[in-house]
């Protein structure tokens, strides 16, 4: 996590994630004005050296601070168990927006989306779904084949079909080329830049100043954001038609999309400020609702159900999100002790963990593992909890099993590497490095993987590789000066002509385009 929520020069994230390189927008003066709002902030604390001490250093709390309750406060604020919150600039934080990454949730959404993307003639690997940490009900497409879904929508949706319906509608916008406003300019931008720009532009308009990075988010932001994302009514009807066709071709009922639109229908007479963002950017008409109702009523798939496994996965996804985004008291009211379902116990385990109640959390996690010994996510949660409570060595076994059961999921491998580093056992550093290399082979822009690799290479005595890894990390987190410094160090230490040496040259050129660096 980054600055403004749990991370600063003294409080890094516990499970940091990729921070993309910030693109430069030159196509519109409006984007230039918004640029201060999209400057990257370091994902983790920047240390003078490469050595990161024990877990308390990583979570930004010393033993003295823990004695005064700081550690418990941080634990309640920072969500874990493969839920990675990627924080955005201050204007985005004013909106409470950040990205969530979680292997289990991402896999669930992938299962929802794949048949729809295929029906639309899209390569599922070419469309990326991003989870936005925002309680409001919203989903939107930006930057080409990038689909953003708010946690509020996932929590509100009672069935997988409702989420699938929204996905199908948004896929209709992708397939129809309904690029709103400046989407063409954002097509090649990173997801985090897109989200920053959307909120940053709105904040800049609202504040009436170019310094949107520090602008207050005023009431006028809703208007700016709505205009940025808005589709015409014709485009909305077209996306509805395409969406129901995609659902039908995929063998999925359109009832979910109909139900979702019906939940929004009652908001049309509300003031804009009281409407869900989805309705503000996706104009709803009586004709649209009637079309969906008629189509569903006459469809042979109107009462069709998806695979029962998806209903269970949906319930677990909602339980997980709810427990990680709400206070323990709210979670225990929503998922009381009388709820003995796996989802209910899952939510309570997370709630107890976030409230620093290790024993009841571990009791529930062990129960879940006993019932589903092949479930990688329960093992992952156990490892994360143990790591968080300073039991890094104990965390490695469940995390190794989670990696095995998940077929090497990158985010879980990253967590295992973290635990191996924190274990203090130098003999496992090669294993940690192997896992990080596996992560980077799939997610090369994962800043945390580079940070951990820098630590490992330094401990193994590979100074050139350590400097290069630190340069990669700094570049990804937007610190061009640090990236240049470490790349120069790597240039001096690596064997000339090698691929790693060449990469150091690339970073130097990228951070020093005018060639001012003097290495002689």
mmCIF file of C-alpha atoms in Angstrom, residues 251-462:
data_model
loop_
_atom_site.group_PDB
_atom_site.id
_atom_site.type_symbol
_atom_site.label_atom_id
_atom_site.label_comp_id
_atom_site.label_asym_id
_atom_site.label_seq_id
_atom_site.Cartn_x
_atom_site.Cartn_y
_atom_site.Cartn_z
ATOM 1 C CA UNK A 251 -25.302 -20.548 -22.323
ATOM 2 C CA UNK A 252 -25.868 -18.045 -19.496
ATOM 3 C CA UNK A 253 -29.228 -16.559 -18.550
ATOM 4 C CA UNK A 254 -29.703 -12.810 -19.014
ATOM 5 C CA UNK A 255 -31.705 -12.760 -15.776
ATOM 6 C CA UNK A 256 -28.678 -11.554 -13.827
ATOM 7 C CA UNK A 257 -28.228 -8.478 -16.025
ATOM 8 C CA UNK A 258 -31.951 -7.783 -15.831
ATOM 9 C CA UNK A 259 -31.923 -8.035 -12.029
ATOM 10 C CA UNK A 260 -28.920 -5.739 -11.795
ATOM 11 C CA UNK A 261 -30.563 -3.079 -13.947
ATOM 12 C CA UNK A 262 -33.783 -3.375 -11.956
ATOM 13 C CA UNK A 263 -31.865 -2.548 -8.766
ATOM 14 C CA UNK A 264 -30.736 0.697 -10.405
ATOM 15 C CA UNK A 265 -34.097 1.613 -11.899
ATOM 16 C CA UNK A 266 -35.405 3.091 -8.670
ATOM 17 C CA UNK A 267 -32.520 5.573 -8.508
ATOM 18 C CA UNK A 268 -33.434 7.527 -11.628
ATOM 19 C CA UNK A 269 -35.395 10.122 -9.656
ATOM 20 C CA UNK A 270 -32.672 10.576 -7.039
ATOM 21 C CA UNK A 271 -30.245 13.472 -7.157
ATOM 22 C CA UNK A 272 -27.015 12.725 -8.981
ATOM 23 C CA UNK A 273 -25.033 12.728 -5.747
ATOM 24 C CA UNK A 274 -27.244 9.957 -4.344
ATOM 25 C CA UNK A 275 -27.102 7.736 -7.403
ATOM 26 C CA UNK A 276 -24.675 4.866 -7.797
ATOM 27 C CA UNK A 277 -21.777 5.814 -10.103
ATOM 28 C CA UNK A 278 -22.790 3.094 -12.544
ATOM 29 C CA UNK A 279 -26.086 4.830 -13.214
ATOM 30 C CA UNK A 280 -24.383 8.213 -13.598
ATOM 31 C CA UNK A 281 -22.140 6.952 -16.404
ATOM 32 C CA UNK A 282 -24.553 4.383 -17.876
ATOM 33 C CA UNK A 283 -27.864 6.200 -18.518
ATOM 34 C CA UNK A 284 -30.788 3.927 -17.750
ATOM 35 C CA UNK A 285 -34.129 4.221 -19.500
ATOM 36 C CA UNK A 286 -37.447 2.469 -19.134
ATOM 37 C CA UNK A 287 -36.964 1.103 -22.635
ATOM 38 C CA UNK A 288 -33.688 -0.545 -21.641
ATOM 39 C CA UNK A 289 -35.220 -2.249 -18.626
ATOM 40 C CA UNK A 290 -38.230 -3.372 -20.657
ATOM 41 C CA UNK A 291 -35.940 -4.773 -23.343
ATOM 42 C CA UNK A 292 -34.041 -6.853 -20.782
ATOM 43 C CA UNK A 293 -37.246 -8.054 -19.127
ATOM 44 C CA UNK A 294 -38.793 -9.072 -22.457
ATOM 45 C CA UNK A 295 -35.617 -10.724 -23.685
ATOM 46 C CA UNK A 296 -35.266 -12.721 -20.484
ATOM 47 C CA UNK A 297 -38.931 -13.736 -20.387
ATOM 48 C CA UNK A 298 -38.729 -15.118 -23.921
ATOM 49 C CA UNK A 299 -35.321 -16.719 -23.611
ATOM 50 C CA UNK A 300 -35.067 -20.513 -23.306
ATOM 51 C CA UNK A 301 -32.244 -19.808 -20.846
ATOM 52 C CA UNK A 302 -34.333 -17.574 -18.573
ATOM 53 C CA UNK A 303 -34.160 -20.025 -15.661
ATOM 54 C CA UNK A 304 -30.782 -21.553 -16.505
ATOM 55 C CA UNK A 305 -28.243 -21.812 -13.712
ATOM 56 C CA UNK A 306 -24.482 -21.717 -13.938
ATOM 57 C CA UNK A 307 -22.220 -24.413 -12.513
ATOM 58 C CA UNK A 308 -23.073 -24.877 -8.790
ATOM 59 C CA UNK A 309 -19.377 -24.458 -8.004
ATOM 60 C CA UNK A 310 -19.630 -20.824 -9.070
ATOM 61 C CA UNK A 311 -22.333 -20.090 -6.479
ATOM 62 C CA UNK A 312 -20.057 -21.355 -3.715
ATOM 63 C CA UNK A 313 -17.117 -19.403 -5.101
ATOM 64 C CA UNK A 314 -19.305 -16.303 -5.275
ATOM 65 C CA UNK A 315 -20.318 -16.637 -1.637
ATOM 66 C CA UNK A 316 -16.699 -17.082 -0.559
ATOM 67 C CA UNK A 317 -15.565 -14.103 -2.614
ATOM 68 C CA UNK A 318 -18.175 -11.877 -0.999
ATOM 69 C CA UNK A 319 -17.374 -13.193 2.477
ATOM 70 C CA UNK A 320 -13.676 -12.560 1.965
ATOM 71 C CA UNK A 321 -14.172 -9.054 0.620
ATOM 72 C CA UNK A 322 -16.622 -8.189 3.369
ATOM 73 C CA UNK A 323 -14.339 -9.400 6.149
ATOM 74 C CA UNK A 324 -11.338 -7.554 4.761
ATOM 75 C CA UNK A 325 -13.191 -4.287 4.214
ATOM 76 C CA UNK A 326 -15.336 -4.073 7.355
ATOM 77 C CA UNK A 327 -14.809 -3.849 11.085
ATOM 78 C CA UNK A 328 -14.962 -7.120 12.995
ATOM 79 C CA UNK A 329 -18.259 -6.160 14.635
ATOM 80 C CA UNK A 330 -19.943 -5.715 11.252
ATOM 81 C CA UNK A 331 -18.479 -8.969 9.988
ATOM 82 C CA UNK A 332 -19.639 -10.936 13.019
ATOM 83 C CA UNK A 333 -23.139 -9.513 12.644
ATOM 84 C CA UNK A 334 -23.280 -10.432 8.972
ATOM 85 C CA UNK A 335 -21.630 -13.826 9.516
ATOM 86 C CA UNK A 336 -22.626 -14.813 13.076
ATOM 87 C CA UNK A 337 -21.450 -17.907 14.924
ATOM 88 C CA UNK A 338 -24.683 -19.616 13.908
ATOM 89 C CA UNK A 339 -23.521 -19.445 10.295
ATOM 90 C CA UNK A 340 -21.568 -22.677 9.992
ATOM 91 C CA UNK A 341 -21.132 -22.473 6.226
ATOM 92 C CA UNK A 342 -17.627 -22.378 4.822
ATOM 93 C CA UNK A 343 -18.187 -18.784 3.730
ATOM 94 C CA UNK A 344 -19.319 -17.805 7.216
ATOM 95 C CA UNK A 345 -16.332 -19.389 8.923
ATOM 96 C CA UNK A 346 -14.013 -17.967 6.284
ATOM 97 C CA UNK A 347 -15.268 -14.456 7.010
ATOM 98 C CA UNK A 348 -14.970 -14.885 10.773
ATOM 99 C CA UNK A 349 -11.433 -16.297 10.484
ATOM 100 C CA UNK A 350 -10.371 -13.205 8.563
ATOM 101 C CA UNK A 351 -12.191 -10.918 10.978
ATOM 102 C CA UNK A 352 -10.500 -12.463 14.025
ATOM 103 C CA UNK A 353 -7.139 -12.302 12.296
ATOM 104 C CA UNK A 354 -7.575 -8.620 11.455
ATOM 105 C CA UNK A 355 -8.538 -8.009 15.070
ATOM 106 C CA UNK A 356 -5.297 -9.669 16.259
ATOM 107 C CA UNK A 357 -7.146 -12.656 17.727
ATOM 108 C CA UNK A 358 -4.748 -15.373 16.611
ATOM 109 C CA UNK A 359 -6.213 -18.387 18.422
ATOM 110 C CA UNK A 360 -9.825 -18.196 17.161
ATOM 111 C CA UNK A 361 -8.572 -17.293 13.697
ATOM 112 C CA UNK A 362 -6.246 -20.296 13.512
ATOM 113 C CA UNK A 363 -8.917 -22.614 14.925
ATOM 114 C CA UNK A 364 -11.299 -21.700 12.114
ATOM 115 C CA UNK A 365 -8.591 -21.863 9.448
ATOM 116 C CA UNK A 366 -7.533 -25.334 10.579
ATOM 117 C CA UNK A 367 -11.171 -26.447 10.452
ATOM 118 C CA UNK A 368 -11.463 -25.177 6.892
ATOM 119 C CA UNK A 369 -8.244 -26.923 5.855
ATOM 120 C CA UNK A 370 -9.453 -30.179 7.404
ATOM 121 C CA UNK A 371 -12.659 -29.973 5.365
ATOM 122 C CA UNK A 372 -10.938 -28.980 2.118
ATOM 123 C CA UNK A 373 -7.318 -30.143 2.271
ATOM 124 C CA UNK A 374 -6.838 -29.417 -1.436
ATOM 125 C CA UNK A 375 -7.905 -25.781 -1.175
ATOM 126 C CA UNK A 376 -4.828 -23.555 -1.735
ATOM 127 C CA UNK A 377 -6.480 -20.414 -0.399
ATOM 128 C CA UNK A 378 -7.007 -21.747 3.114
ATOM 129 C CA UNK A 379 -3.346 -22.773 3.241
ATOM 130 C CA UNK A 380 -2.429 -19.349 1.926
ATOM 131 C CA UNK A 381 -4.461 -17.658 4.644
ATOM 132 C CA UNK A 382 -2.812 -19.790 7.311
ATOM 133 C CA UNK A 383 0.640 -18.901 6.020
ATOM 134 C CA UNK A 384 -0.217 -15.221 5.828
ATOM 135 C CA UNK A 385 -1.521 -15.149 9.385
ATOM 136 C CA UNK A 386 1.553 -16.929 10.733
ATOM 137 C CA UNK A 387 3.848 -14.595 8.812
ATOM 138 C CA UNK A 388 1.990 -11.568 10.066
ATOM 139 C CA UNK A 389 2.313 -12.733 13.658
ATOM 140 C CA UNK A 390 6.081 -13.116 13.331
ATOM 141 C CA UNK A 391 6.082 -16.884 12.766
ATOM 142 C CA UNK A 392 7.823 -16.841 9.394
ATOM 143 C CA UNK A 393 9.378 -20.310 9.683
ATOM 144 C CA UNK A 394 6.013 -21.843 10.546
ATOM 145 C CA UNK A 395 4.438 -19.977 7.634
ATOM 146 C CA UNK A 396 6.634 -21.578 4.990
ATOM 147 C CA UNK A 397 5.075 -25.067 5.029
ATOM 148 C CA UNK A 398 1.449 -23.989 4.444
ATOM 149 C CA UNK A 399 2.636 -21.498 1.837
ATOM 150 C CA UNK A 400 4.650 -24.168 0.031
ATOM 151 C CA UNK A 401 1.518 -26.292 -0.047
ATOM 152 C CA UNK A 402 -0.544 -23.341 -1.265
ATOM 153 C CA UNK A 403 1.915 -22.783 -4.113
ATOM 154 C CA UNK A 404 1.707 -26.454 -5.053
ATOM 155 C CA UNK A 405 -2.088 -26.604 -4.889
ATOM 156 C CA UNK A 406 -2.488 -23.378 -6.876
ATOM 157 C CA UNK A 407 -0.137 -24.538 -9.637
ATOM 158 C CA UNK A 408 2.340 -21.823 -8.779
ATOM 159 C CA UNK A 409 0.055 -18.795 -8.516
ATOM 160 C CA UNK A 410 2.380 -15.752 -8.712
ATOM 161 C CA UNK A 411 0.934 -13.850 -5.762
ATOM 162 C CA UNK A 412 1.192 -16.895 -3.516
ATOM 163 C CA UNK A 413 4.763 -17.548 -4.664
ATOM 164 C CA UNK A 414 5.549 -13.952 -3.776
ATOM 165 C CA UNK A 415 4.155 -14.475 -0.295
ATOM 166 C CA UNK A 416 6.198 -17.658 0.121
ATOM 167 C CA UNK A 417 9.358 -15.816 -0.936
ATOM 168 C CA UNK A 418 8.571 -13.155 1.645
ATOM 169 C CA UNK A 419 8.207 -15.769 4.377
ATOM 170 C CA UNK A 420 11.446 -17.490 3.363
ATOM 171 C CA UNK A 421 13.304 -14.180 3.533
ATOM 172 C CA UNK A 422 11.854 -13.405 6.944
ATOM 173 C CA UNK A 423 12.644 -16.881 8.286
ATOM 174 C CA UNK A 424 16.268 -15.866 8.769
ATOM 175 C CA UNK A 425 17.461 -19.166 7.309
ATOM 176 C CA UNK A 426 20.093 -18.423 4.666
ATOM 177 C CA UNK A 427 19.807 -21.951 3.281
ATOM 178 C CA UNK A 428 16.342 -21.189 1.867
ATOM 179 C CA UNK A 429 17.389 -18.046 -0.008
ATOM 180 C CA UNK A 430 17.869 -19.970 -3.290
ATOM 181 C CA UNK A 431 14.316 -21.299 -2.924
ATOM 182 C CA UNK A 432 13.059 -17.780 -2.310
ATOM 183 C CA UNK A 433 14.920 -16.554 -5.392
ATOM 184 C CA UNK A 434 13.477 -19.362 -7.501
ATOM 185 C CA UNK A 435 9.973 -18.350 -6.480
ATOM 186 C CA UNK A 436 10.634 -14.701 -7.252
ATOM 187 C CA UNK A 437 11.986 -15.588 -10.679
ATOM 188 C CA UNK A 438 8.770 -17.524 -11.233
ATOM 189 C CA UNK A 439 6.726 -14.476 -10.266
ATOM 190 C CA UNK A 440 8.717 -12.174 -12.532
ATOM 191 C CA UNK A 441 8.403 -14.555 -15.469
ATOM 192 C CA UNK A 442 4.641 -13.966 -15.333
ATOM 193 C CA UNK A 443 4.434 -10.476 -13.826
ATOM 194 C CA UNK A 444 7.586 -8.629 -14.755
ATOM 195 C CA UNK A 445 6.165 -5.340 -13.515
ATOM 196 C CA UNK A 446 5.590 -6.677 -9.989
ATOM 197 C CA UNK A 447 7.549 -4.137 -7.967
ATOM 198 C CA UNK A 448 7.484 -6.178 -4.774
ATOM 199 C CA UNK A 449 9.108 -9.129 -6.485
ATOM 200 C CA UNK A 450 11.976 -6.894 -7.571
ATOM 201 C CA UNK A 451 12.293 -5.463 -4.067
ATOM 202 C CA UNK A 452 12.486 -8.898 -2.490
ATOM 203 C CA UNK A 453 14.882 -10.061 -5.172
ATOM 204 C CA UNK A 454 17.169 -7.122 -4.381
ATOM 205 C CA UNK A 455 17.217 -8.250 -0.763
ATOM 206 C CA UNK A 456 18.008 -11.843 -1.703
ATOM 207 C CA UNK A 457 20.719 -10.984 -4.235
ATOM 208 C CA UNK A 458 22.359 -8.728 -1.672
ATOM 209 C CA UNK A 459 22.365 -11.474 0.950
ATOM 210 C CA UNK A 460 23.774 -13.919 -1.591
ATOM 211 C CA UNK A 461 26.578 -11.503 -2.412
ATOM 212 C CA UNK A 462 25.414 -10.774 -5.959
#
